[in-house]
Amino acid sequence: PLAWGTSIPNSYFAHLRDKAVSLGIQVPFFFSGLHHDRDPAGNKVSLDDPGRPNPWFSTEFYAMWYDHYGPQPTDAEVVGRRAWKMIAHGGNGYNVYMGYGGTNFGYTNNDEDAASYDYGAAVGQAGDLRPLYYSFKRAAWFARSFEDVLENSTDATAAEPVSAGNSQIHVTARSGPAGNIAFLDNPANSPQQTTIAYAGVNAGAHPGEGSLQKAEVTLQPGEIMPVVYDTPIAPGLRLDWAPVRIFGVANQSKNQGTNQGAITTLVIYGPPGAPAVLDFTTGTRPQILRGGDAFEATGHGIRLDAKFPDGPPQQYLFAAGGHRVRILATNSRQVDQTWFVDSGATTYVATGPDYAGELYGVGGHLRLDTEHPEDQRGAASAPVDLYGTQDAPAELKEITAGKLAPEETSLQLGVWRTASASAPRAPNFDDRGWKESSDPQQMGADGDLTEDVWYRTAIAVSHSGSYLLQVPRGGDRATIFVDGEQAGNLSTAKSGNGQRPAGNGLTFPLTLTPGRHSVAIFVATDGRNKLYNYLGPLTDKDVKGLDGAATLRLASDSEAAAAPVNGWHMRGGPGEIPASTAWRQLKARETFTGPQYFATTFFAPVYGATGRHPIWRVTFAGLGHGSIWVNGHNLGRYPEKIPIDGLYIPECWLKASNTLVVYDEDGKTPGQARIQVEAAASRDLTEYDLPGKAKIR
């Protein structure tokens, strides 16, 4: 049997694939186990398999990693480049791991993660968009827009008609029945300027050109820039040469579901002032409708020769054979504020918002939900325009619905109350109903898979002295109580170098008087080992709690026979949150020696459909180890093992008046705990509407 969470090496899948192929079985790449990696395309020039059709697929593109929180300094460039490498080398899809951060909202964790599963992902734990999101967005929309080309393409680098004058720039190409794309790759750590040339069959089909097209481009460090050439984009219309960055195309793909009627919209982007050049061949003589000075038409060809704007996007429009082509030129910053959004069967291009959500109809009008990062509050907002089936864009108007919530950066907590979580330490505690065994059994043996467990037994000695209670296996953190009083604590958790103490067992020094004594031991684990590549029963590996034949002997006589300690009862979990009658007000400077509950109340601003949308975290400064609930929902365990000092409170769990409960396994009091805003994840929500009597088209 496989341990839960076991990952099988890629080499094993490769072996199975090769065996199947040798038997004449064609194995789809999707299931082949290949290309699972931080950089699935690697540094290979070609990943095509000449023995069978493309594409290949990466089912696990390790975009970020578990020990990260929030955006990393270079992830947008480095990880974004890896996505482009897959597209440029025949990878026709990839699952991003992780694409959206999260949290476990529970007691369990492994020894490398506590509550957060943010991963530094493109979309954060609280739904915030990181720079990596926009890198992925640019790559994904290009690939979706030209999926008809990419899905049936093969490596055409050897016959590539696009070349770069700068030897630092590597050029590869994909060609197929639906079109052609060259990829200019700058692997250097510095910007690289180059002249690119196109010597294809349509290179001389445009005004002022001979048999060769040329353009100047500058690639940023690590950038991969696609150049589309000799590719149909609408009936009777071919894009011959596009030495520009294309963000996306509406009405391009049969699978995309985008529809702008008789208009095809290309969104292109580049640095302000850089040339924006596109060459088309049309089935009929083209008619220039908007941006005439930037167009030059002759016969059945038309060229756009413009500059990318420093300000709002610029629209260029021409018609040919009953079809219109809209070119929307924007700059490299504003392309991140450009969105393809659907309403019914129509796709619109929205420009201006940092995030465009749902586009829907209200009373015959179009209405658009948007978001703007709160940590950029004060920055000038761009106008929000909507490009649809009409030639002219519609400028949307902001709807102000009520006032923004107050600018709190923290929420005031009420008076703290407390209740015991250490009742099992009491000598007369009723443990009937707990799991019984002769020897203590490891955590989880009673069916409770949370990270805490209580054990109870009794021991009797005839002489006063120092004794050692020994259990052969277990951990991580244990506190022992004798006759209700704390008698010691110890830890077998990982040390600073990541190693566990030898033996992974527990030895409790005890000072005992003659007679019978009740013993209660509370054990909490800091997380189980995820047992990567381990095969076998979990009970034989990384034991938690107490496990094995417990013994008691005099500390001063190592030669004396150890007496067995039998008759154990166990119960996992922190137990139920106490009833209201069990709580009392926490006293100043009060201390505790075992697990303890704490509770308070707080008020939170009510979230509106528009306005400020703060993200709140409960910080755990001054606390030990434990769990936190808000309004009965478990936020997860603390402390975190990543660089974040609080637990995320999902907005849907908040009300005007809220209850906060802390369960601290070490009995640490919550005097320093706070509820603070996370500005980087917070945002302002704004709704936009078409003005006047404009109707949905």
XYZ file of C-alpha atoms in Angstrom:
697
model
C 0.000 0.000 0.000
C 1.054 3.579 -0.648
C 1.318 6.031 2.219
C -1.071 8.960 1.961
C 0.565 11.753 -0.032
C 3.178 9.446 -1.582
C 4.644 10.793 -4.831
C 5.957 8.279 -7.376
C 9.153 9.281 -9.217
C 8.765 10.411 -12.817
C 11.253 7.719 -13.864
C 8.718 5.062 -12.855
C 6.056 6.569 -15.120
C 8.628 6.870 -17.901
C 9.424 3.154 -17.508
C 5.737 2.221 -17.795
C 5.330 4.479 -20.826
C 8.339 2.989 -22.623
C 7.114 -0.530 -21.898
C 3.664 0.273 -23.271
C 5.103 1.878 -26.416
C 7.321 -1.168 -26.993
C 4.147 -3.275 -27.019
C 2.591 -1.064 -29.675
C 0.376 0.879 -27.304
C 0.260 4.616 -27.940
C 0.283 6.441 -24.598
C -1.089 9.997 -24.563
C 1.461 12.449 -23.196
C -1.161 13.701 -20.739
C -0.814 10.457 -18.789
C 2.852 9.810 -19.440
C 4.219 11.347 -16.234
C 6.585 13.553 -18.218
C 7.264 17.238 -17.767
C 6.422 17.532 -14.062
C 8.873 20.156 -12.942
C 9.615 23.712 -11.888
C 10.696 24.273 -15.487
C 8.910 21.623 -17.586
C 10.429 22.691 -20.916
C 13.925 22.827 -19.451
C 16.679 23.900 -21.817
C 15.934 21.487 -24.637
C 15.647 22.978 -28.115
C 12.852 20.585 -29.097
C 10.513 18.430 -27.036
C 8.616 17.067 -30.049
C 8.358 13.310 -30.408
C 8.684 12.493 -34.125
C 7.139 9.093 -33.525
C 3.688 10.351 -32.629
C 1.507 13.467 -32.728
C 1.945 16.440 -30.490
C 1.123 18.089 -28.107
C 2.728 17.334 -24.794
C 1.195 18.459 -21.510
C 2.596 19.238 -18.057
C 0.224 18.045 -15.378
C 2.295 19.664 -12.620
C 4.084 22.913 -13.350
C 5.638 23.741 -9.983
C 5.181 27.488 -10.201
C 6.013 28.333 -6.570
C 6.667 26.383 -3.389
C 5.134 25.634 0.010
C 7.578 27.632 2.135
C 6.728 30.936 0.396
C 4.176 33.563 1.233
C 3.277 36.412 -1.077
C 5.075 37.507 -4.224
C 8.769 36.716 -4.442
C 11.194 39.299 -5.907
C 11.698 37.679 -9.316
C 8.854 35.184 -9.654
C 6.912 37.171 -12.270
C 9.919 37.160 -14.601
C 11.471 33.778 -13.807
C 8.306 31.682 -13.482
C 6.517 33.607 -16.215
C 9.417 32.788 -18.539
C 8.993 29.092 -17.770
C 5.360 29.255 -18.885
C 6.389 30.889 -22.163
C 9.051 28.198 -22.654
C 6.379 25.510 -22.605
C 4.295 27.377 -25.174
C 7.335 27.980 -27.368
C 8.440 24.335 -27.297
C 5.211 22.465 -28.000
C 3.668 22.307 -24.521
C -0.028 22.725 -25.208
C -1.184 22.966 -21.636
C -0.080 22.914 -18.041
C -1.585 22.672 -14.585
C -0.034 25.260 -12.294
C 0.918 23.956 -8.868
C -0.013 26.050 -7.021
C -2.083 28.518 -9.034
C -4.277 29.650 -6.147
C -3.069 29.779 -2.557
C -5.131 28.455 0.325
C -5.129 27.149 3.855
C -6.138 23.903 5.498
C -8.768 25.376 7.863
C -8.209 22.538 10.323
C -6.017 20.857 12.907
C -3.814 18.790 10.638
C -0.554 19.792 9.041
C 2.715 18.193 8.040
C 6.090 19.025 9.519
C 6.736 21.639 6.829
C 3.391 23.484 6.726
C 1.026 24.732 9.401
C -2.197 26.404 8.238
C -1.155 28.297 5.124
C -0.937 26.803 1.670
C -0.367 30.178 0.052
C 2.714 28.946 -1.848
C 3.482 32.468 -3.046
C 0.939 31.558 -5.722
C -0.193 33.760 -8.589
C -3.528 34.231 -6.807
C -2.956 34.663 -3.098
C -4.518 32.929 -0.151
C -7.005 35.793 0.192
C -7.731 36.093 -3.542
C -5.256 38.904 -4.199
C -3.524 39.034 -7.578
C 0.281 38.947 -7.533
C 2.669 40.058 -10.314
C 3.010 36.397 -11.327
C -0.728 36.299 -12.069
C -0.318 38.957 -14.730
C 2.679 37.135 -16.231
C 0.607 33.969 -16.473
C -2.305 35.965 -17.870
C -0.256 37.336 -20.757
C 1.100 33.897 -21.670
C -2.234 32.124 -21.297
C -4.292 34.576 -23.352
C -1.804 34.461 -26.196
C -1.850 30.658 -26.147
C -5.652 30.522 -26.007
C -5.945 33.033 -28.826
C -3.665 30.962 -31.079
C -4.536 27.503 -29.773
C -5.605 26.428 -33.275
C -2.034 27.043 -34.395
C -0.291 25.595 -31.367
C -2.333 22.450 -30.818
C -1.296 20.850 -34.124
C 2.087 22.473 -34.546
C 5.500 20.916 -34.888
C 8.981 22.289 -34.417
C 9.774 24.400 -37.472
C 12.994 25.973 -36.225
C 15.166 24.453 -38.945
C 13.106 26.082 -41.710
C 12.347 29.256 -39.782
C 11.917 32.343 -42.047
C 12.267 34.699 -39.028
C 15.805 35.518 -37.920
C 17.434 37.789 -35.312
C 20.539 39.876 -35.934
C 21.623 39.686 -32.278
C 23.310 36.341 -31.616
C 22.174 36.540 -27.970
C 18.585 36.019 -29.166
C 17.533 32.424 -29.789
C 14.799 31.884 -32.372
C 12.536 28.826 -32.444
C 9.273 28.293 -34.294
C 6.026 26.325 -34.308
C 4.183 25.667 -37.576
C 0.978 23.852 -38.364
C -2.012 23.830 -40.697
C -3.560 26.835 -38.897
C -0.525 29.131 -38.959
C 2.962 29.932 -37.777
C 4.617 31.505 -34.740
C 8.272 32.340 -34.147
C 9.537 32.813 -30.599
C 12.361 35.241 -29.823
C 14.111 34.174 -26.628
C 16.407 36.447 -24.624
C 17.995 34.181 -21.964
C 20.361 36.977 -20.881
C 20.072 38.958 -17.632
C 20.063 42.257 -19.513
C 17.814 43.833 -22.164
C 18.762 42.896 -25.712
C 17.991 44.928 -28.820
C 17.888 43.198 -32.158
C 16.790 43.515 -35.749
C 14.437 40.727 -36.716
C 13.849 39.827 -40.348
C 11.113 37.866 -42.118
C 11.776 36.263 -45.477
C 8.474 34.452 -45.911
C 6.282 34.154 -48.991
C 4.311 37.297 -48.087
C 7.286 39.361 -46.983
C 7.085 41.600 -50.043
C 3.313 41.916 -50.262
C 3.126 45.282 -48.520
C 3.872 48.904 -49.358
C 7.513 49.838 -49.700
C 8.836 46.327 -49.082
C 11.047 44.104 -51.145
C 11.405 40.412 -50.412
C 12.379 40.968 -46.758
C 10.570 42.481 -43.774
C 12.606 43.980 -40.902
C 11.760 45.369 -37.465
C 13.622 46.569 -34.388
C 12.624 45.054 -31.045
C 14.024 45.145 -27.520
C 13.531 42.079 -25.347
C 13.624 42.393 -21.583
C 15.856 40.065 -19.500
C 14.530 36.518 -19.785
C 11.696 37.552 -22.102
C 10.263 35.240 -24.757
C 8.359 37.197 -27.410
C 6.097 35.461 -29.939
C 5.978 36.755 -33.510
C 2.968 35.566 -35.512
C 3.353 35.318 -39.283
C 1.439 33.923 -42.266
C -1.582 33.034 -40.096
C -5.300 33.392 -40.997
C -7.233 35.287 -38.300
C -10.652 35.757 -39.972
C -12.415 34.700 -43.188
C -10.422 36.132 -46.101
C -7.940 37.819 -43.764
C -4.364 36.755 -42.989
C -1.920 38.242 -40.495
C 1.296 38.172 -42.505
C 3.809 39.672 -40.101
C 3.400 40.791 -36.478
C 6.706 41.878 -34.891
C 4.794 42.985 -31.771
C 3.602 41.395 -28.549
C 0.043 40.120 -28.976
C -1.938 39.853 -25.750
C -5.018 38.190 -27.175
C -7.521 37.984 -30.005
C -11.318 37.987 -29.806
C -13.041 35.901 -32.520
C -9.860 33.986 -33.258
C -10.368 30.491 -31.843
C -13.211 28.102 -32.562
C -12.858 26.731 -29.011
C -12.489 29.994 -27.160
C -16.167 30.906 -27.159
C -15.376 34.547 -27.948
C -17.743 36.380 -30.251
C -17.707 39.972 -31.389
C -19.962 39.528 -34.372
C -18.297 40.867 -37.522
C -15.306 42.283 -35.632
C -12.009 40.598 -34.834
C -10.105 42.418 -32.096
C -6.327 42.111 -31.658
C -4.878 43.519 -28.451
C -1.184 44.342 -28.871
C 1.230 45.880 -26.366
C 4.739 47.250 -26.040
C 6.826 49.947 -24.353
C 5.514 53.507 -24.849
C 6.912 54.952 -28.058
C 7.993 51.570 -29.475
C 6.807 50.745 -33.033
C 3.508 48.912 -33.426
C 3.675 47.254 -36.851
C 1.226 44.738 -38.334
C 0.870 43.523 -41.921
C -2.330 41.936 -43.254
C -3.403 40.425 -46.548
C -7.107 40.855 -47.306
C -9.370 39.123 -49.814
C -10.755 42.471 -50.975
C -9.504 46.037 -50.959
C -9.455 47.219 -47.314
C -11.347 50.260 -46.060
C -9.753 52.327 -43.259
C -12.348 53.301 -40.614
C -10.326 54.682 -37.689
C -6.694 55.784 -37.276
C -6.170 56.579 -40.958
C -2.772 58.238 -40.537
C -1.308 55.028 -39.125
C -2.514 52.813 -41.982
C -1.137 52.319 -45.456
C -3.137 50.216 -47.873
C -2.429 49.012 -51.384
C -4.192 46.359 -53.418
C -5.152 43.577 -51.054
C -2.619 44.456 -48.351
C -2.724 46.836 -45.407
C -0.085 47.848 -42.866
C -0.474 49.440 -39.438
C 2.594 51.499 -38.559
C 1.995 53.290 -35.242
C 3.576 53.847 -31.832
C 2.514 52.336 -28.554
C 0.840 54.999 -26.375
C 2.068 56.360 -23.088
C -1.537 57.079 -22.154
C -4.856 55.303 -22.781
C -5.107 52.494 -25.351
C -5.390 53.565 -28.991
C -7.896 51.952 -31.358
C -7.275 51.336 -35.066
C -9.988 49.913 -37.309
C -10.323 48.728 -40.902
C -12.824 46.675 -42.882
C -12.380 44.091 -45.616
C -14.962 41.846 -47.239
C -17.702 42.612 -44.746
C -15.444 41.937 -41.747
C -13.861 44.549 -39.502
C -10.533 44.330 -37.712
C -9.957 46.305 -34.542
C -6.394 46.729 -33.323
C -6.164 47.887 -29.727
C -2.648 49.130 -28.962
C -1.764 49.530 -25.291
C 1.445 49.797 -23.313
C 3.189 47.167 -21.233
C 1.653 48.391 -17.968
C -1.891 48.849 -19.200
C -2.037 45.424 -20.829
C -2.336 44.066 -17.281
C -5.479 46.214 -17.005
C -6.997 44.657 -20.136
C -9.537 41.846 -19.904
C -11.680 39.645 -22.108
C -15.099 39.403 -20.427
C -18.267 37.715 -21.632
C -21.915 38.679 -21.416
C -24.154 36.090 -22.990
C -22.711 35.126 -26.359
C -20.724 38.338 -26.757
C -17.132 38.898 -25.706
C -15.998 42.381 -24.738
C -12.535 43.791 -24.220
C -12.473 45.839 -21.007
C -9.610 48.246 -20.398
C -8.757 50.141 -17.222
C -9.429 47.956 -14.135
C -6.756 46.031 -12.240
C -9.239 43.166 -12.174
C -12.431 42.782 -14.202
C -14.937 40.380 -12.720
C -18.430 39.538 -13.864
C -20.047 41.443 -16.712
C -23.823 41.221 -16.476
C -26.996 42.925 -17.606
C -29.175 45.070 -15.360
C -32.271 46.699 -16.857
C -30.868 46.481 -20.367
C -27.516 47.927 -19.304
C -24.144 46.275 -18.996
C -22.586 46.406 -15.552
C -19.023 45.411 -14.686
C -17.531 44.491 -11.285
C -13.912 45.555 -10.810
C -11.181 45.516 -8.161
C -8.267 47.819 -7.388
C -5.479 46.913 -4.912
C -5.847 48.832 -1.676
C -2.110 49.292 -1.235
C -2.207 51.345 -4.461
C -4.950 53.602 -3.158
C -4.378 57.161 -4.292
C -3.024 56.118 -7.683
C -4.937 57.591 -10.581
C -7.482 55.124 -11.948
C -7.649 54.670 -15.714
C -11.008 55.138 -17.462
C -12.909 51.886 -17.922
C -13.832 51.317 -21.568
C -15.692 48.423 -23.120
C -15.027 47.322 -26.726
C -17.726 45.091 -28.150
C -19.606 44.601 -31.388
C -19.705 48.326 -32.189
C -16.877 50.318 -33.714
C -16.665 52.847 -30.893
C -15.925 51.840 -27.299
C -18.369 52.577 -24.493
C -16.907 54.426 -21.501
C -18.384 53.036 -18.312
C -19.305 55.240 -15.374
C -18.462 54.421 -11.775
C -21.424 53.642 -9.548
C -21.024 54.873 -5.963
C -23.135 52.734 -3.674
C -22.807 53.972 -0.117
C -19.678 55.086 1.670
C -16.400 53.252 1.827
C -15.790 51.408 5.068
C -13.627 53.264 7.620
C -9.891 53.038 7.186
C -9.197 50.748 10.147
C -5.865 48.957 10.122
C -6.760 46.866 13.184
C -9.936 45.794 14.949
C -10.420 46.363 18.668
C -10.706 43.197 20.722
C -13.012 42.954 23.717
C -12.256 41.582 27.165
C -10.552 38.197 27.123
C -12.215 35.253 28.878
C -10.707 31.854 29.576
C -11.716 28.246 30.134
C -9.677 25.189 30.953
C -8.664 22.760 28.227
C -6.760 20.654 30.781
C -9.569 18.873 32.597
C -8.021 15.409 31.886
C -5.104 16.281 34.178
C -7.345 16.065 37.258
C -6.895 12.912 39.399
C -10.629 12.207 39.513
C -11.310 12.935 35.828
C -13.839 10.522 34.310
C -12.106 8.920 31.328
C -14.707 6.223 30.764
C -15.454 6.097 27.058
C -11.828 6.756 26.106
C -9.919 4.132 24.144
C -8.398 1.554 26.496
C -5.236 -0.480 25.971
C -2.594 -2.248 28.010
C 0.218 -0.152 26.512
C -0.174 3.392 25.157
C -1.048 3.518 21.472
C 0.139 6.142 19.040
C -1.803 9.253 18.122
C -4.729 8.457 15.858
C -5.311 4.948 17.235
C -8.694 6.078 18.586
C -9.747 7.363 15.161
C -9.095 11.031 15.938
C -6.641 12.368 13.353
C -6.086 15.806 14.856
C -2.748 16.878 16.291
C -3.374 16.618 20.057
C -3.933 13.651 22.336
C -4.370 12.993 26.061
C -3.213 9.811 27.812
C -4.132 8.718 31.337
C -2.939 5.905 33.571
C -2.003 5.242 37.187
C 1.296 4.184 38.785
C 2.145 3.026 42.307
C 5.514 3.094 44.080
C 6.587 1.932 47.512
C 9.515 4.324 48.056
C 10.103 8.045 47.587
C 12.631 8.929 44.928
C 13.446 10.014 41.414
C 11.948 7.811 38.716
C 11.993 7.613 34.925
C 8.777 6.930 33.009
C 9.882 5.718 29.577
C 7.945 5.182 26.345
C 9.916 3.721 23.434
C 8.351 5.755 20.627
C 6.514 9.027 20.188
C 6.669 12.824 20.149
C 6.678 15.802 19.460
C 5.801 17.952 22.503
C 4.629 16.348 25.708
C 3.574 17.697 29.107
C 3.122 15.290 32.009
C 0.899 15.847 35.046
C 1.095 13.801 38.239
C -1.913 14.033 40.564
C -3.084 17.066 38.587
C 0.156 19.057 38.854
C 2.605 19.633 36.030
C 5.656 17.440 36.544
C 7.639 18.258 33.405
C 7.595 18.701 29.650
C 9.850 17.733 26.794
C 10.103 17.919 23.029
C 11.277 15.531 20.330
C 10.442 17.942 17.519
C 12.902 18.729 14.764
C 15.976 20.602 15.869
C 17.329 23.627 14.027
C 19.165 21.426 11.532
C 15.975 19.547 10.691
C 17.001 16.336 12.484
C 15.052 14.486 15.151
C 16.729 13.348 18.386
C 17.981 9.780 18.304
C 15.435 7.137 19.256
C 12.362 9.338 18.783
C 11.181 8.148 22.229
C 10.117 9.873 25.425
C 11.605 9.768 28.929
C 9.849 11.664 31.745
C 11.823 12.279 34.982
C 9.420 12.122 37.936
C 9.762 12.682 41.685
C 7.284 10.387 43.436
C 6.181 9.650 47.004
C 4.935 6.241 48.207
C 1.438 5.351 47.049
C -0.742 5.436 43.953
C -0.579 8.397 41.579
C -2.679 9.477 38.598
C -0.662 10.326 35.489
C -1.942 12.413 32.583
C 0.193 13.204 29.539
C -0.750 15.742 26.902
C 1.056 15.302 23.568
C 0.892 17.647 20.579
C 2.651 17.148 17.279
C 4.115 19.944 15.196
C 3.179 18.012 12.068
C 3.687 14.594 10.605
C 6.386 13.848 8.071
C 4.712 13.674 4.653
C 6.776 10.522 3.946
C 7.753 11.367 0.392
C 8.266 8.151 -1.609
C 7.638 5.980 1.484
C 5.854 2.674 0.879
C 4.317 0.888 3.838
C 1.978 1.297 6.810
C 1.983 4.716 8.457
C 1.990 3.012 11.869
C 5.598 1.955 11.310
C 6.925 5.405 10.459
C 7.163 8.777 12.206
C 5.174 7.723 15.269
C 3.382 10.491 17.177
C 1.882 10.557 20.633
C 2.949 7.631 22.859
C 3.538 4.134 21.533
C 4.928 0.912 22.931
C 5.513 -0.785 26.253
C 5.818 1.959 28.875
C 8.023 1.282 31.900
C 8.942 2.909 35.216
C 12.273 2.555 37.005
C 14.396 4.327 39.601
C 16.598 6.951 37.998
C 19.512 6.049 40.286
C 19.555 2.342 39.482
C 20.011 1.670 35.781
C 20.542 -2.047 36.467
C 17.221 -2.537 38.220
C 14.389 -4.121 36.250
C 11.891 -1.628 34.914
C 8.286 -2.193 35.943
C 5.658 -2.200 33.174
C 3.103 0.600 33.260
C -0.200 -0.726 31.929
C -3.828 0.294 31.895
C -3.812 3.279 29.541
C -6.711 5.410 28.323
C -6.414 7.835 25.381
C -8.503 10.483 23.645
C -7.434 12.557 20.668
C -8.250 16.143 19.899
C -8.685 19.333 21.912
C -12.251 18.376 22.771
C -15.329 20.530 22.410
C -15.165 24.289 22.905
C -16.526 24.801 26.437
C -20.090 25.878 27.121
C -20.690 29.512 28.084
C -20.937 28.634 31.784
C -17.311 27.400 31.826
C -15.819 30.770 30.903
C -14.503 33.437 33.264
C -12.676 36.708 32.758
C -8.931 36.381 32.245
C -6.965 38.020 35.020
C -3.992 40.283 34.402
C -0.630 38.435 34.354
C -2.398 35.083 34.864
C -0.381 32.019 33.770
C -1.280 28.424 32.944
C 0.644 25.148 32.786
C -1.447 23.204 30.277
C -3.714 23.642 27.290
C -6.146 26.520 27.732
C -9.006 28.198 25.870
C -9.334 31.959 25.455
C -12.172 33.922 23.884
C -13.099 37.482 23.065
C -15.361 39.438 20.722
C -14.752 42.057 18.067
C -16.709 44.165 15.624
C -15.838 44.243 11.912
C -16.993 46.579 9.139
C -19.679 44.938 7.030
C -18.546 44.174 3.487
C -20.510 45.902 0.787
C -21.021 45.148 -2.880
C -18.701 48.064 -3.546
C -16.202 50.000 -1.491
C -13.308 48.922 0.663
C -12.728 45.181 0.965
C -10.152 44.705 3.748
C -8.478 41.361 4.431
C -8.027 40.590 8.129
C -5.563 38.318 9.913
C -5.391 37.134 13.508
C -1.808 37.530 14.679
C -0.421 35.090 17.240
C 2.404 37.065 18.873
C 3.009 35.864 22.430
C 1.118 32.616 21.931
C 2.689 29.156 21.840
C 1.128 26.476 19.634
C -2.539 25.980 18.901
C -5.612 26.718 16.831
C -7.888 29.727 16.325
C -11.594 29.892 15.500
C -13.670 32.827 14.258
C -17.423 32.396 14.642
C -16.929 28.650 15.038
C -14.751 28.240 11.926
C -11.258 26.840 12.418
C -8.648 29.095 10.771
C -5.885 26.523 11.218
C -2.924 25.886 13.491
C -0.224 28.329 14.528
C 2.584 29.301 14.527
C 2.966 29.382 10.764
C 6.084 27.862 9.229
C 6.237 30.461 6.464
C 6.999 34.193 6.705
C 3.501 35.377 7.696
C 2.553 36.327 11.254
C -1.183 35.705 11.227
C -4.023 33.440 10.146
C -6.294 34.574 7.312
C -9.969 35.183 8.161
C -12.157 34.444 5.113
C -14.503 37.349 4.517
C -17.565 35.100 4.285
C -17.098 34.077 7.930
C -17.176 37.626 9.296
C -20.232 39.414 10.674
C -20.771 42.775 12.333
C -20.244 41.145 15.759
C -17.789 38.249 15.941
C -16.390 35.705 18.392
C -12.703 34.795 18.466
C -11.562 31.619 20.266
C -7.934 30.635 20.831
C -6.840 27.180 21.924
C -3.235 27.358 23.080
C -1.591 23.990 23.698
C 1.086 25.600 25.875
C -1.277 27.731 27.963
C 0.216 30.995 26.669
C -2.143 33.953 27.084
C -3.268 36.076 24.101
C -2.450 39.537 25.426
C -0.387 40.385 22.318
C -2.764 38.876 19.751
C -4.298 41.334 17.286
C -6.624 41.414 14.285
C -4.804 43.452 11.662
C -5.454 44.380 8.069
C -3.286 42.878 5.351
C -3.054 45.850 3.003
C -1.274 43.954 0.217
C -4.202 41.522 -0.065
C -7.005 44.068 0.464
C -8.762 45.774 -2.421
C -11.409 48.314 -3.317
C -14.453 47.052 -5.208
C -16.039 49.318 -7.788
C -19.024 48.767 -10.031
C -19.273 50.354 -13.477
C -22.323 50.840 -15.661
C -23.078 52.009 -19.191
C -24.352 55.591 -19.023
C -27.696 56.932 -20.167
C -29.918 54.677 -22.207
C -27.184 52.602 -23.791
C -28.360 49.081 -24.432
C -26.634 45.733 -24.436
C -25.448 44.825 -27.903
